[in-house]
């Protein structure tokens, strides 16, 4: 317990690192294979990820995670930021951030709606798929509707993005799918949610410019309840702060 506490409080000296540019990813894996490393091997990305003339779409854009992604895009020089919401077509009155993105009403579970949005986006450079809802129940009590609720936004939404990008001949630099550690660790009462995130991971493995990130629980918001945070902390899984994670 003391060791864990010391690590959390950053009282332990960090391991040394060896850095490789992303372009030399192959060299990094060879370095690891040959057991030349002491400490961690770190891949660095110096290429500019966001462009002032580019457009970036965030599904679930008015949710807790979506808003933080949008803020990060703005802070790093992204040009046209488009937030998709299943229920709203304008910013809420409570919006207090230092930029004004475009908000479009779009149910990502509906392919025609996704198609209608993407075909009107100029210079699409990136998509963040952060849409998601919960319908938690123990496995014996999960109904078809519970699966459809969770799969609609998360899985069908991701598949619709994939199909529409291909259909329209778009070539975004990246499509980021917001998955969850529930995909690997599972979660109490979240069989449908865990499986849905696993579907995102599978889709990303099959596409060159897709990446699926298994986020943990967010400090200060998101879909994880307080008891979930406590239970995860007991296993050594601490909440994520957006400043560090994104």
Short mmCIF file of C-alpha atoms in Angstrom, two decimals:
data_model
loop_
_atom_site.label_atom_id
_atom_site.label_comp_id
_atom_site.label_asym_id
_atom_site.label_seq_id
_atom_site.Cartn_x
_atom_site.Cartn_y
_atom_site.Cartn_z
CA UNK A 1 0.00 0.00 0.00
CA UNK A 2 2.85 2.39 0.80
CA UNK A 3 4.46 1.74 -2.59
CA UNK A 4 1.18 2.42 -4.38
CA UNK A 5 0.69 5.58 -2.33
CA UNK A 6 4.22 6.80 -3.11
CA UNK A 7 3.72 6.24 -6.83
CA UNK A 8 0.40 8.10 -6.82
CA UNK A 9 1.97 11.02 -4.97
CA UNK A 10 4.90 11.03 -7.39
CA UNK A 11 7.40 10.37 -4.63
CA UNK A 12 9.07 7.66 -6.69
CA UNK A 13 11.65 8.60 -9.31
CA UNK A 14 10.25 7.94 -12.80
CA UNK A 15 11.86 5.32 -15.00
CA UNK A 16 14.23 6.56 -17.65
CA UNK A 17 12.88 6.74 -21.18
CA UNK A 18 14.16 6.25 -24.71
CA UNK A 19 12.32 8.31 -27.32
CA UNK A 20 11.60 7.50 -30.96
CA UNK A 21 9.86 9.71 -33.49
CA UNK A 22 6.59 8.28 -34.73
CA UNK A 23 8.12 7.92 -38.20
CA UNK A 24 10.61 5.47 -36.64
CA UNK A 25 7.99 3.27 -35.01
CA UNK A 26 9.47 0.17 -36.64
CA UNK A 27 12.88 0.95 -35.11
CA UNK A 28 11.25 1.35 -31.70
CA UNK A 29 9.71 -2.12 -31.87
CA UNK A 30 13.02 -3.62 -32.96
CA UNK A 31 14.66 -1.87 -30.02
CA UNK A 32 12.13 -3.47 -27.70
CA UNK A 33 12.46 -6.85 -29.38
CA UNK A 34 16.20 -6.85 -28.84
CA UNK A 35 15.73 -5.92 -25.16
CA UNK A 36 17.98 -2.88 -25.45
CA UNK A 37 15.72 -0.67 -23.39
CA UNK A 38 16.07 0.29 -19.75
CA UNK A 39 12.81 1.84 -18.57
CA UNK A 40 10.16 2.91 -21.02
CA UNK A 41 10.25 3.32 -24.80
CA UNK A 42 8.28 6.42 -25.76
CA UNK A 43 6.92 7.32 -29.21
CA UNK A 44 6.85 11.08 -29.82
CA UNK A 45 4.65 12.94 -32.30
CA UNK A 46 6.01 16.24 -33.56
CA UNK A 47 3.91 16.44 -36.72
CA UNK A 48 1.15 19.03 -36.48
CA UNK A 49 -2.10 17.18 -35.83
CA UNK A 50 -4.62 19.98 -36.31
CA UNK A 51 -4.91 22.54 -39.09
CA UNK A 52 -6.40 26.03 -39.13
CA UNK A 53 -8.01 25.36 -42.51
CA UNK A 54 -9.35 21.94 -41.56
CA UNK A 55 -12.71 20.81 -40.21
CA UNK A 56 -13.07 18.50 -37.21
CA UNK A 57 -16.27 16.71 -36.27
CA UNK A 58 -17.02 15.60 -32.70
CA UNK A 59 -19.99 13.30 -32.11
CA UNK A 60 -21.54 13.60 -28.68
CA UNK A 61 -20.05 17.06 -28.91
CA UNK A 62 -22.12 18.67 -26.16
CA UNK A 63 -21.40 15.92 -23.65
CA UNK A 64 -18.71 16.14 -20.99
CA UNK A 65 -16.07 14.34 -23.06
CA UNK A 66 -17.09 15.99 -26.33
CA UNK A 67 -16.76 19.48 -24.91
CA UNK A 68 -13.27 18.79 -23.60
CA UNK A 69 -12.20 17.34 -26.95
CA UNK A 70 -13.55 20.44 -28.68
CA UNK A 71 -11.64 22.67 -26.26
CA UNK A 72 -8.44 20.75 -26.96
CA UNK A 73 -8.99 21.12 -30.70
CA UNK A 74 -9.45 24.87 -30.34
CA UNK A 75 -6.44 25.26 -28.05
CA UNK A 76 -4.26 23.46 -30.59
CA UNK A 77 -5.23 25.52 -33.61
CA UNK A 78 -8.01 23.47 -35.21
CA UNK A 79 -10.05 25.56 -37.63
CA UNK A 80 -13.69 24.61 -38.10
CA UNK A 81 -14.98 22.64 -35.09
CA UNK A 82 -18.36 20.94 -35.59
CA UNK A 83 -20.17 19.41 -32.63
CA UNK A 84 -22.90 16.86 -33.31
CA UNK A 85 -25.74 16.40 -30.83
CA UNK A 86 -28.66 14.00 -31.00
CA UNK A 87 -31.01 16.54 -29.44
CA UNK A 88 -29.69 20.09 -29.94
CA UNK A 89 -28.82 22.33 -32.88
CA UNK A 90 -27.29 25.21 -30.92
CA UNK A 91 -24.99 25.78 -27.98
CA UNK A 92 -26.64 25.57 -24.55
CA UNK A 93 -27.12 28.79 -22.57
CA UNK A 94 -24.60 27.46 -20.06
CA UNK A 95 -21.79 27.42 -22.67
CA UNK A 96 -18.94 29.43 -21.16
CA UNK A 97 -15.94 28.43 -23.24
CA UNK A 98 -13.72 30.86 -25.14
CA UNK A 99 -14.76 29.76 -28.63
CA UNK A 100 -17.95 29.22 -30.60
CA UNK A 101 -18.12 25.97 -32.55
CA UNK A 102 -20.82 24.95 -35.00
CA UNK A 103 -23.52 22.72 -33.51
CA UNK A 104 -25.57 20.38 -35.70
CA UNK A 105 -28.39 18.10 -34.67
CA UNK A 106 -27.54 14.60 -35.83
CA UNK A 107 -28.48 11.15 -34.58
CA UNK A 108 -25.32 9.21 -35.45
CA UNK A 109 -27.27 5.95 -35.26
CA UNK A 110 -29.06 7.10 -38.41
CA UNK A 111 -26.83 6.71 -41.45
CA UNK A 112 -28.75 9.21 -43.57
CA UNK A 113 -28.28 11.91 -40.96
CA UNK A 114 -24.55 11.21 -40.73
CA UNK A 115 -24.29 11.24 -44.51
CA UNK A 116 -26.12 14.57 -44.66
CA UNK A 117 -23.65 16.15 -42.24
CA UNK A 118 -20.40 14.79 -43.66
CA UNK A 119 -21.17 15.58 -47.29
CA UNK A 120 -21.42 19.27 -46.37
CA UNK A 121 -18.20 19.46 -44.36
CA UNK A 122 -15.37 21.22 -46.18
CA UNK A 123 -11.82 19.88 -45.82
CA UNK A 124 -12.63 17.21 -43.25
CA UNK A 125 -9.40 16.42 -41.41
CA UNK A 126 -10.57 14.47 -38.38
CA UNK A 127 -13.49 12.86 -36.55
CA UNK A 128 -13.82 12.15 -32.84
CA UNK A 129 -16.61 9.69 -32.04
CA UNK A 130 -17.54 10.45 -28.42
CA UNK A 131 -21.26 9.70 -28.57
CA UNK A 132 -22.44 7.15 -26.03
CA UNK A 133 -25.18 6.31 -23.55
CA UNK A 134 -25.58 3.80 -20.74
CA UNK A 135 -28.34 1.32 -20.00
CA UNK A 136 -26.85 -0.67 -17.14
CA UNK A 137 -28.34 -3.93 -15.87
CA UNK A 138 -27.01 -7.30 -14.82
CA UNK A 139 -26.76 -9.77 -17.69
CA UNK A 140 -29.94 -11.75 -16.90
CA UNK A 141 -31.93 -8.52 -16.87
CA UNK A 142 -30.60 -6.93 -20.07
CA UNK A 143 -33.30 -6.56 -22.69
CA UNK A 144 -33.09 -6.13 -26.45
CA UNK A 145 -33.89 -2.45 -25.91
CA UNK A 146 -30.97 -2.08 -23.49
CA UNK A 147 -28.59 -3.43 -26.12
CA UNK A 148 -30.06 -1.24 -28.85
CA UNK A 149 -29.79 1.91 -26.71
CA UNK A 150 -26.09 1.40 -26.06
CA UNK A 151 -25.20 0.00 -29.49
CA UNK A 152 -27.12 2.69 -31.38
CA UNK A 153 -24.98 5.68 -30.49
CA UNK A 154 -21.68 3.92 -29.93
CA UNK A 155 -21.47 1.01 -32.37
CA UNK A 156 -23.97 1.86 -35.11
CA UNK A 157 -22.68 5.43 -34.96
CA UNK A 158 -19.10 4.28 -35.57
CA UNK A 159 -20.18 1.98 -38.41
CA UNK A 160 -22.17 4.79 -40.01
CA UNK A 161 -19.16 7.11 -39.85
CA UNK A 162 -17.01 4.42 -41.45
CA UNK A 163 -19.50 3.72 -44.23
CA UNK A 164 -20.22 7.39 -44.95
CA UNK A 165 -16.55 8.34 -45.10
CA UNK A 166 -16.01 5.56 -47.64
CA UNK A 167 -19.17 6.34 -49.62
CA UNK A 168 -18.26 10.02 -49.93
CA UNK A 169 -14.63 9.31 -50.77
CA UNK A 170 -13.40 11.32 -47.78
CA UNK A 171 -9.85 10.93 -46.47
CA UNK A 172 -9.64 12.36 -42.94
CA UNK A 173 -6.24 12.23 -41.26
CA UNK A 174 -7.77 10.23 -38.42
CA UNK A 175 -10.97 8.91 -36.89
CA UNK A 176 -10.72 8.55 -33.11
CA UNK A 177 -13.20 6.20 -31.45
CA UNK A 178 -13.74 6.83 -27.74
CA UNK A 179 -13.76 3.34 -26.27
CA UNK A 180 -13.46 2.38 -22.61
CA UNK A 181 -11.36 0.17 -20.36
CA UNK A 182 -14.67 -1.64 -19.81
CA UNK A 183 -13.86 -3.29 -23.14
CA UNK A 184 -11.02 -5.17 -21.51
CA UNK A 185 -11.85 -5.17 -17.80
CA UNK A 186 -15.61 -5.31 -17.98
CA UNK A 187 -17.85 -3.41 -15.60
CA UNK A 188 -20.52 -4.31 -13.08
CA UNK A 189 -23.86 -4.25 -14.84
CA UNK A 190 -22.26 -3.14 -18.11
CA UNK A 191 -22.22 -6.20 -20.32
CA UNK A 192 -23.79 -4.28 -23.21
CA UNK A 193 -21.48 -1.27 -22.74
CA UNK A 194 -18.37 -3.48 -22.52
CA UNK A 195 -19.33 -5.37 -25.67
CA UNK A 196 -20.07 -2.12 -27.50
CA UNK A 197 -16.65 -0.73 -26.74
CA UNK A 198 -15.12 -4.01 -27.87
CA UNK A 199 -16.85 -3.51 -31.21
CA UNK A 200 -15.17 -0.09 -31.53
CA UNK A 201 -11.78 -1.66 -30.82
CA UNK A 202 -12.38 -4.29 -33.52
CA UNK A 203 -13.42 -1.69 -36.10
CA UNK A 204 -10.29 0.37 -35.42
CA UNK A 205 -8.06 -2.67 -35.93
CA UNK A 206 -9.57 -3.13 -39.38
CA UNK A 207 -9.08 0.47 -40.60
CA UNK A 208 -5.79 2.21 -41.33
CA UNK A 209 -6.72 5.69 -40.14
CA UNK A 210 -8.96 4.67 -37.22
CA UNK A 211 -7.79 4.47 -33.62
CA UNK A 212 -9.79 3.30 -30.62
CA UNK A 213 -8.74 4.65 -27.21
CA UNK A 214 -9.83 2.74 -24.12
CA UNK A 215 -10.36 5.71 -21.83
CA UNK A 216 -10.76 5.19 -18.11
CA UNK A 217 -13.16 7.09 -15.88
CA UNK A 218 -12.95 10.87 -16.01
CA UNK A 219 -12.37 13.02 -12.96
CA UNK A 220 -15.15 15.56 -12.59
CA UNK A 221 -17.68 14.17 -15.03
CA UNK A 222 -18.39 11.64 -17.74
CA UNK A 223 -20.54 8.53 -17.35
CA UNK A 224 -18.69 6.87 -14.46
CA UNK A 225 -20.47 7.09 -11.11
CA UNK A 226 -18.62 7.88 -7.89
CA UNK A 227 -18.82 4.27 -6.70
CA UNK A 228 -17.29 3.16 -10.00
CA UNK A 229 -14.35 5.51 -9.42
CA UNK A 230 -13.85 4.14 -5.90
CA UNK A 231 -14.00 0.54 -7.10
CA UNK A 232 -11.51 1.24 -9.89
CA UNK A 233 -9.14 3.01 -7.50
CA UNK A 234 -9.03 -0.10 -5.32
CA UNK A 235 -7.63 -1.94 -8.35
CA UNK A 236 -5.06 0.79 -8.99
CA UNK A 237 -7.00 2.43 -11.83
CA UNK A 238 -7.17 6.13 -11.13
CA UNK A 239 -9.45 8.69 -12.76
CA UNK A 240 -8.22 10.62 -15.78
CA UNK A 241 -7.77 14.37 -15.88
CA UNK A 242 -8.40 15.92 -19.29
CA UNK A 243 -5.32 18.15 -19.12
CA UNK A 244 -3.12 15.06 -18.94
CA UNK A 245 -5.14 12.56 -20.97
CA UNK A 246 -6.05 14.55 -24.06
#
